[in-house]
Coordinates of N, CA and C in Angstrom, one line a residue:
T887 N 0.3 19.9 4.9 CA -0.1 20.1 6.3 C -0.6 18.7 6.8
V888 N -0.1 18.3 7.9 CA -0.6 17.1 8.6 C -1.1 17.5 10.0
Y889 N -1.9 16.6 10.5 CA -2.4 16.9 11.9 C -2.1 15.6 12.7
W890 N -1.5 15.9 13.9 CA -1.2 14.9 14.9 C -2.1 15.0 16.1
R891 N -2.3 13.8 16.7 CA -3.1 13.8 18.0 C -2.4 12.8 18.9
A892 N -2.1 13.3 20.1 CA -1.4 12.4 21.1 C -2.5 11.5 21.7
L893 N -2.2 10.2 21.6 CA -3.1 9.2 22.2 C -2.8 8.9 23.7
R894 N -1.7 9.4 24.2 CA -1.3 9.3 25.6 C -0.4 10.4 26.0
D895 N -0.2 10.6 27.3 CA 0.7 11.7 27.7 C 2.1 11.3 27.3
S896 N 2.9 12.3 26.9 CA 4.3 12.2 26.6 C 4.6 11.0 25.7
P897 N 4.2 11.0 24.5 CA 4.4 9.9 23.6 C 5.8 9.6 23.2
G898 N 6.7 10.5 23.6 CA 8.1 10.4 23.2 C 8.5 11.3 22.1
D899 N 9.8 11.5 22.0 CA 10.3 12.4 20.9 C 10.4 11.5 19.6
H900 N 9.4 11.6 18.8 CA 9.4 10.9 17.5 C 9.6 11.9 16.4
V901 N 10.5 11.5 15.5 CA 10.7 12.3 14.3 C 9.7 11.9 13.2
A902 N 9.1 12.9 12.6 CA 8.3 12.6 11.4 C 9.1 12.7 10.2
S903 N 9.0 11.6 9.4 CA 9.8 11.5 8.2 C 8.8 11.6 7.0
F904 N 8.9 12.6 6.2 CA 8.1 12.8 5.0 C 9.0 12.5 3.8
Q905 N 8.5 11.7 2.8 CA 9.2 11.3 1.6 C 8.3 11.4 0.4
A906 N 8.9 12.0 -0.6 CA 8.2 12.0 -2.0 C 9.0 11.0 -2.8
L907 N 8.3 10.0 -3.3 CA 9.0 8.9 -4.0 C 8.6 8.8 -5.4
D908 N 9.5 8.7 -6.3 CA 9.2 8.5 -7.7 C 9.1 7.0 -8.0
P909 N 8.5 6.7 -9.1 CA 8.3 5.2 -9.4 C 9.6 4.5 -9.8
R910 N 10.6 5.3 -10.2 CA 11.8 4.7 -10.7 C 12.9 4.4 -9.6
S911 N 13.3 5.5 -9.0 CA 14.5 5.3 -8.2 C 14.3 5.6 -6.7
G912 N 13.0 5.9 -6.3 CA 12.8 6.1 -4.9 C 12.7 7.5 -4.4
V913 N 13.4 7.8 -3.4 CA 13.2 9.1 -2.7 C 13.7 10.3 -3.6
R914 N 12.8 11.2 -3.8 CA 13.2 12.4 -4.6 C 13.2 13.7 -3.7
A915 N 12.5 13.6 -2.5 CA 12.5 14.7 -1.5 C 12.3 14.0 -0.2
L916 N 12.9 14.6 0.8 CA 12.9 14.1 2.2 C 12.9 15.2 3.2
H917 N 12.1 15.1 4.2 CA 12.1 16.1 5.3 C 11.8 15.3 6.6
D918 N 12.9 15.3 7.4 CA 12.8 14.6 8.7 C 12.9 15.7 9.8
A919 N 12.0 15.7 10.8 CA 12.1 16.7 11.9 C 11.1 16.3 12.9
L920 N 11.3 16.7 14.2 CA 10.3 16.6 15.2 C 9.1 17.4 14.7
P921 N 7.8 16.9 15.0 CA 6.7 17.7 14.7 C 6.7 19.1 15.2
L922 N 6.1 20.0 14.5 CA 6.0 21.4 14.9 C 7.4 22.1 14.8
S923 N 8.2 21.7 13.9 CA 9.5 22.3 13.6 C 10.4 22.3 14.9
N924 N 10.2 21.3 15.7 CA 11.0 21.1 17.0 C 10.7 22.1 18.0
L925 N 9.6 22.9 17.9 CA 9.3 24.0 18.8 C 8.6 23.5 20.1
F926 N 7.8 22.4 19.9 CA 7.1 21.8 21.0 C 7.1 20.3 20.8
P927 N 8.2 19.7 21.3 CA 8.4 18.2 21.1 C 7.3 17.3 21.6
P928 N 7.1 16.2 21.0 CA 6.0 15.3 21.4 C 6.2 14.8 22.8
S929 N 7.4 14.8 23.4 CA 7.6 14.3 24.8 C 6.9 15.3 25.7
E930 N 6.5 16.5 25.3 CA 5.8 17.4 26.2 C 4.3 17.4 25.9
W931 N 3.8 16.6 25.0 CA 2.4 16.6 24.7 C 1.6 15.8 25.7
R932 N 0.4 16.2 25.9 CA -0.6 15.4 26.8 C -1.6 14.7 25.9
A933 N -2.2 13.7 26.5 CA -3.2 12.9 25.8 C -4.3 13.8 25.2
G934 N -4.6 13.7 24.0 CA -5.6 14.5 23.3 C -5.1 15.7 22.6
Y935 N -3.8 16.0 22.9 CA -3.2 17.2 22.3 C -3.3 17.1 20.7
F936 N -3.7 18.1 20.1 CA -3.9 18.2 18.6 C -3.0 19.2 18.0
A937 N -2.2 18.8 17.1 CA -1.2 19.7 16.5 C -1.3 19.7 15.0
R938 N -1.2 20.9 14.5 CA -1.1 21.2 13.0 C 0.3 21.4 12.6
D939 N 0.8 20.6 11.7 CA 2.2 20.5 11.3 C 2.4 20.8 9.8
E940 N 3.1 21.8 9.5 CA 3.3 22.1 8.1 C 4.7 21.7 7.6
R941 N 4.8 21.1 6.5 CA 6.1 20.7 5.9 C 6.1 21.1 4.5
R942 N 7.3 21.3 4.0 CA 7.5 21.6 2.6 C 8.6 20.7 2.0
L943 N 8.2 20.0 0.9 CA 9.2 19.1 0.2 C 9.4 19.7 -1.1
E944 N 10.6 19.9 -1.5 CA 11.0 20.5 -2.8 C 11.4 19.4 -3.8
I945 N 10.7 19.3 -4.9 CA 11.0 18.4 -6.0 C 11.9 19.1 -7.0
A946 N 13.0 18.5 -7.3 CA 13.9 19.2 -8.2 C 13.2 19.4 -9.6
A947 N 13.6 20.5 -10.2 CA 13.0 20.8 -11.5 C 13.3 19.8 -12.6
N948 N 14.4 19.1 -12.4 CA 14.8 18.1 -13.4 C 14.3 16.6 -13.0
A949 N 13.4 16.5 -12.0 CA 12.9 15.2 -11.6 C 12.2 14.6 -12.8
P950 N 12.3 13.3 -12.9 CA 11.6 12.6 -14.0 C 10.1 12.6 -13.9
P951 N 9.4 12.7 -15.0 CA 7.9 12.7 -14.9 C 7.4 11.4 -14.3
G952 N 6.2 11.5 -13.7 CA 5.6 10.3 -13.3 C 4.6 10.5 -12.2
I953 N 4.0 9.5 -11.7 CA 3.1 9.6 -10.5 C 3.9 9.3 -9.3
Y954 N 4.0 10.2 -8.4 CA 4.8 10.1 -7.2 C 3.9 9.8 -6.0
R955 N 4.6 9.3 -5.0 CA 3.9 9.0 -3.7 C 4.4 9.9 -2.6
L956 N 3.5 10.4 -1.8 CA 3.9 11.1 -0.6 C 3.6 10.2 0.6
E957 N 4.7 9.9 1.3 CA 4.5 9.0 2.5 C 5.1 9.6 3.7
V958 N 4.6 9.1 4.9 CA 5.0 9.6 6.2 C 5.2 8.4 7.1
G959 N 6.3 8.5 7.9 CA 6.5 7.5 8.9 C 7.1 8.2 10.1
I960 N 7.2 7.6 11.2 CA 7.8 8.2 12.4 C 8.8 7.2 13.0
Y961 N 9.8 7.8 13.6 CA 10.8 6.9 14.2 C 11.3 7.6 15.5
D962 N 11.7 6.8 16.4 CA 12.2 7.3 17.7 C 13.5 8.1 17.5
F963 N 13.5 9.3 18.1 CA 14.7 10.1 17.9 C 15.9 9.5 18.5
A964 N 15.8 8.9 19.7 CA 17.0 8.3 20.4 C 17.5 7.0 19.7
T965 N 16.6 6.2 19.3 CA 17.0 4.8 18.8 C 17.0 4.7 17.3
M966 N 16.4 5.7 16.6 CA 16.3 5.7 15.1 C 15.4 4.5 14.6
V967 N 14.6 3.9 15.5 CA 13.8 2.7 15.2 C 12.4 3.2 14.8
A968 N 11.9 2.7 13.7 CA 10.6 3.1 13.2 C 9.5 2.7 14.2
V969 N 8.5 3.6 14.3 CA 7.4 3.3 15.1 C 6.3 2.8 14.2
P970 N 5.7 1.6 14.5 CA 4.7 1.1 13.6 C 3.5 2.0 13.5
A971 N 2.9 2.1 12.4 CA 1.7 2.9 12.1 C 0.6 2.0 11.6
R972 N -0.7 2.3 11.9 CA -1.8 1.5 11.4 C -2.8 2.5 10.8
L973 N -3.4 2.0 9.7 CA -4.6 2.8 9.2 C -5.8 2.2 9.8
G974 N -6.4 2.9 10.7 CA -7.6 2.4 11.4 C -7.2 1.5 12.5
P975 N -8.2 1.1 13.3 CA -7.9 0.3 14.5 C -7.5 -1.2 14.2
T976 N -7.8 -1.7 13.0 CA -7.5 -3.1 12.7 C -6.5 -3.2 11.6
G977 N -6.0 -2.1 11.0 CA -5.0 -2.2 9.9 C -3.7 -2.9 10.3
P978 N -3.0 -3.5 9.4 CA -1.7 -4.1 9.7 C -0.7 -3.1 10.0
P979 N 0.3 -3.4 10.9 CA 1.3 -2.4 11.2 C 2.2 -2.1 9.9
Q980 N 2.6 -0.9 9.7 CA 3.4 -0.5 8.6 C 4.4 0.5 9.1
S981 N 5.5 0.6 8.4 CA 6.6 1.5 8.8 C 6.3 2.9 8.2
R982 N 5.5 3.0 7.1 CA 5.2 4.2 6.4 C 3.7 4.2 6.0
I983 N 3.1 5.3 5.8 CA 1.7 5.4 5.4 C 1.7 6.3 4.2
L984 N 0.9 5.9 3.2 CA 0.7 6.7 2.0 C -0.2 7.9 2.3
L985 N 0.2 9.1 2.1 CA -0.7 10.2 2.3 C -1.4 10.7 1.0
A986 N -0.7 10.6 -0.1 CA -1.2 11.1 -1.3 C -0.4 10.6 -2.5
T987 N -0.9 10.7 -3.7 CA -0.2 10.5 -4.9 C -0.3 11.9 -5.6
F988 N 0.7 12.2 -6.4 CA 0.7 13.4 -7.2 C 1.5 13.3 -8.5
R989 N 1.2 14.1 -9.4 CA 1.7 14.0 -10.8 C 2.9 15.0 -10.9
V990 N 4.0 14.5 -11.4 CA 5.1 15.4 -11.8 C 5.2 15.4 -13.3
P991 N 4.8 16.5 -13.9 CA 4.8 16.5 -15.4 C 6.1 16.6 -16.0
P992 N 6.2 16.2 -17.3 CA 7.5 16.4 -18.0 C 7.8 17.8 -18.1
P993 N 9.1 18.2 -18.3 CA 9.5 19.6 -18.5 C 8.8 20.2 -19.7
A994 N 8.5 21.5 -19.7 CA 8.0 22.1 -20.8 C 9.0 22.0 -22.0
V995 N 8.5 21.8 -23.2 CA 9.4 21.6 -24.3 C 9.2 22.8 -25.3
G996 N 10.3 23.4 -25.6 CA 10.4 24.5 -26.6 C 10.5 23.9 -27.9
A997 N 10.1 24.7 -29.0 CA 10.2 24.2 -30.3 C 11.6 23.7 -30.7
D998 N 12.6 24.4 -30.1 CA 14.0 24.0 -30.5 C 14.5 22.7 -29.9
S999 N 13.7 22.2 -28.9 CA 14.1 20.9 -28.3 C 13.8 19.7 -29.2
I1000 N 12.8 19.9 -30.1 CA 12.4 18.8 -31.0 C 13.4 18.7 -32.1
G1001 N 14.1 17.5 -32.2 CA 15.1 17.4 -33.2 C 14.5 17.3 -34.6
R1002 N 13.5 16.5 -34.8 CA 12.8 16.4 -36.1 C 11.3 16.5 -35.9
R1003 N 10.8 17.5 -36.5 CA 9.3 17.8 -36.4 C 8.5 16.8 -37.2
Q1004 N 7.4 16.4 -36.6 CA 6.5 15.5 -37.2 C 5.1 15.7 -36.6
D1005 N 4.2 16.2 -37.4 CA 2.9 16.5 -36.9 C 2.0 15.3 -37.3
A1006 N 1.9 14.3 -36.5 CA 1.1 13.1 -36.8 C 0.0 13.0 -35.7
R1007 N -1.2 12.7 -36.2 CA -2.3 12.6 -35.2 C -2.7 11.1 -35.1
F1008 N -2.9 10.7 -33.8 CA -3.4 9.4 -33.5 C -4.8 9.5 -32.9
G1009 N -5.8 9.2 -33.7 CA -7.2 9.4 -33.2 C -7.4 10.9 -33.2
S1010 N -8.3 11.3 -32.3 CA -8.7 12.7 -32.2 C -8.0 13.4 -31.1
D1011 N -7.3 12.6 -30.2 CA -6.8 13.2 -29.0 C -5.3 13.4 -28.9
I1012 N -4.5 12.6 -29.6 CA -3.1 12.6 -29.4 C -2.3 13.0 -30.7
R1013 N -1.3 13.9 -30.5 CA -0.4 14.3 -31.6 C 1.0 14.0 -31.2
L1014 N 1.7 13.5 -32.2 CA 3.2 13.4 -32.1 C 3.8 14.6 -32.8
L1015 N 4.4 15.4 -32.0 CA 4.9 16.7 -32.5 C 6.3 16.5 -33.2
G1016 N 7.0 15.5 -32.7 CA 8.3 15.2 -33.3 C 9.1 14.2 -32.5
Y1017 N 10.4 14.1 -32.8 CA 11.2 13.2 -32.1 C 12.7 13.6 -32.2
S1018 N 13.5 13.0 -31.3 CA 15.0 13.2 -31.3 C 15.6 11.8 -31.2
I1019 N 16.7 11.6 -31.9 CA 17.4 10.4 -31.8 C 18.7 10.6 -31.2
Q1020 N 19.1 9.8 -30.2 CA 20.4 9.9 -29.5 C 21.1 8.6 -29.5
R1021 N 22.4 8.6 -29.7 CA 23.1 7.4 -29.5 C 23.4 7.3 -28.0
A1022 N 22.9 6.2 -27.4 CA 23.0 6.1 -26.0 C 24.3 5.4 -25.6
S1023 N 24.6 4.3 -26.2 CA 25.9 3.6 -26.0 C 26.1 2.6 -27.1
E1024 N 27.2 1.8 -27.0 CA 27.5 0.8 -28.1 C 26.3 -0.1 -28.3
G1025 N 25.8 0.0 -29.6 CA 24.7 -0.9 -30.0 C 23.3 -0.4 -29.5
K1026 N 23.2 0.7 -28.9 CA 21.9 1.2 -28.4 C 21.6 2.6 -29.0
L1027 N 20.3 2.8 -29.2 CA 19.9 4.0 -29.8 C 18.7 4.6 -28.9
G1028 N 18.8 5.8 -28.5 CA 17.8 6.4 -27.7 C 16.8 7.2 -28.6
V1029 N 15.5 7.1 -28.4 CA 14.5 7.9 -29.1 C 13.7 8.6 -28.1
V1030 N 13.5 9.9 -28.3 CA 12.7 10.7 -27.4 C 11.5 11.2 -28.3
L1031 N 10.3 10.9 -27.9 CA 9.1 11.3 -28.6 C 8.5 12.5 -27.9
F1032 N 8.0 13.4 -28.6 CA 7.3 14.6 -28.1 C 5.8 14.6 -28.4
W1033 N 5.0 14.4 -27.4 CA 3.6 14.2 -27.5 C 2.8 15.4 -27.1
K1034 N 1.6 15.5 -27.5 CA 0.7 16.5 -27.0 C -0.7 15.9 -27.1
T1035 N -1.5 16.3 -26.1 CA -2.9 15.8 -26.1 C -3.8 17.1 -26.2
E1036 N -5.0 16.9 -26.8 CA -5.9 17.9 -27.0 C -6.9 18.1 -25.9
R1037 N -7.1 16.9 -25.1 CA -8.0 16.9 -24.0 C -7.6 15.8 -23.0
P1038 N -8.1 15.8 -21.8 CA -7.7 14.8 -20.9 C -8.0 13.4 -21.4
M1039 N -7.2 12.4 -21.1 CA -7.4 11.1 -21.7 C -8.0 10.2 -20.7
S1040 N -8.9 9.3 -21.2 CA -9.6 8.3 -20.3 C -9.0 6.9 -20.4
D1041 N -8.1 6.7 -21.4 CA -7.5 5.4 -21.6 C -6.0 5.6 -21.6
D1042 N -5.3 4.5 -21.1 CA -3.8 4.4 -21.2 C -3.4 3.7 -22.5
Y1043 N -2.5 4.3 -23.2 CA -2.0 3.8 -24.5 C -0.6 3.3 -24.4
T1044 N -0.2 2.4 -25.2 CA 1.1 1.9 -25.3 C 1.8 2.4 -26.6
V1045 N 3.0 2.8 -26.5 CA 3.8 3.3 -27.6 C 4.7 2.2 -28.1
S1046 N 4.7 2.0 -29.4 CA 5.5 1.0 -30.0 C 6.5 1.7 -30.9
V1047 N 7.8 1.6 -30.6 CA 8.9 2.1 -31.5 C 9.6 1.0 -32.1
Q1048 N 9.7 1.0 -33.4 CA 10.4 -0.1 -34.1 C 11.5 0.5 -35.0
L1049 N 12.6 -0.3 -35.0 CA 13.7 0.0 -35.9 C 13.8 -1.0 -37.0
L1050 N 13.7 -0.5 -38.3 CA 13.7 -1.4 -39.4 C 14.9 -1.3 -40.2
D1051 N 15.4 -2.3 -40.8 CA 16.6 -2.2 -41.7 C 16.2 -1.7 -43.1
G1052 N 17.1 -1.6 -44.0 CA 16.9 -1.1 -45.3 C 15.9 -1.9 -46.1
D1053 N 15.7 -3.2 -45.7 CA 14.7 -4.0 -46.4 C 13.3 -4.1 -45.7
G1054 N 13.2 -3.3 -44.6 CA 11.9 -3.2 -43.9 C 11.8 -4.3 -42.9
K1055 N 12.9 -5.0 -42.6 CA 12.8 -6.1 -41.6 C 13.0 -5.5 -40.2
L1056 N 12.3 -6.0 -39.2 CA 12.4 -5.6 -37.9 C 13.8 -5.9 -37.3
V1057 N 14.5 -4.9 -36.7 CA 15.8 -5.0 -36.1 C 15.6 -5.0 -34.6
A1058 N 14.8 -4.0 -34.1 CA 14.6 -3.8 -32.7 C 13.2 -3.2 -32.5
Q1059 N 12.7 -3.4 -31.3 CA 11.3 -2.9 -30.9 C 11.2 -2.7 -29.5
R1060 N 10.6 -1.6 -29.1 CA 10.3 -1.3 -27.7 C 8.8 -0.9 -27.6
D1061 N 8.1 -1.6 -26.7 CA 6.7 -1.2 -26.5 C 6.5 -0.9 -25.0
S1062 N 6.0 0.2 -24.7 CA 5.7 0.6 -23.3 C 4.8 1.8 -23.3
E1063 N 4.2 2.1 -22.1 CA 3.5 3.4 -21.9 C 4.6 4.5 -22.0
P1064 N 4.1 5.7 -22.3 CA 5.1 6.8 -22.4 C 6.0 7.0 -21.2
A1065 N 7.2 7.5 -21.5 CA 8.2 7.7 -20.5 C 8.6 6.4 -19.8
N1066 N 8.8 5.4 -20.6 CA 9.2 4.1 -20.1 C 8.2 3.6 -19.0
A1067 N 6.9 3.8 -19.3 CA 5.8 3.4 -18.5 C 5.6 4.1 -17.2
Y1068 N 6.3 5.3 -17.0 CA 6.1 6.0 -15.8 C 5.2 7.2 -15.9
Y1069 N 4.7 7.5 -17.1 CA 3.8 8.7 -17.3 C 2.7 8.3 -18.3
P1070 N 1.7 7.5 -17.8 CA 0.7 7.0 -18.6 C -0.2 8.1 -19.2
T1071 N -0.8 7.9 -20.3 CA -1.6 8.9 -21.0 C -2.8 9.4 -20.2
T1072 N -3.3 8.7 -19.2 CA -4.4 9.1 -18.4 C -4.0 10.3 -17.5
V1073 N -2.7 10.6 -17.3 CA -2.3 11.7 -16.5 C -1.8 12.9 -17.3
W1074 N -1.9 12.7 -18.6 CA -1.5 13.8 -19.5 C -2.5 15.0 -19.4
E1075 N -2.0 16.2 -19.5 CA -2.9 17.4 -19.5 C -2.7 18.1 -20.8
P1076 N -3.8 18.7 -21.3 CA -3.7 19.4 -22.6 C -2.8 20.6 -22.4

């Protein structure tokens, strides 16, 4: 739910554009429409008019986990040109404003999803339940780790995955926060 207030009479027919953006590829959900579901267009508003506008954005069930951004911008219906927005009276003009951030958790994992079970504890808060190995492409190997936390985390941790040859020599290594750095441990839930 957002609230609009007309600063002058008949501010024009502006479309409100709401976007949910993931940290990897951008827009995951979009809703563009005149405020108030086109029932009372802004061109009919008078100065001081206050409107409550409800929108619903659907995030696909298979969306990647991460911290998403909810942003809003407005553009002129006739010209499709963005209307600059400011946060406060002295803020710089922007095409979009951040309304909120929210967490999209990884999908629930059933016991049958874990290729190889491994109950390893890291400290008192993190458990590695197991892993799956997938051949991604020529010369590449995919590793999916299945984690669990016992309580909310206050620190972000880095995961290091190493591939060793038969002699124990390092062949490849990848270090990053979980989910390729898109789902830090501080947002994990027990």
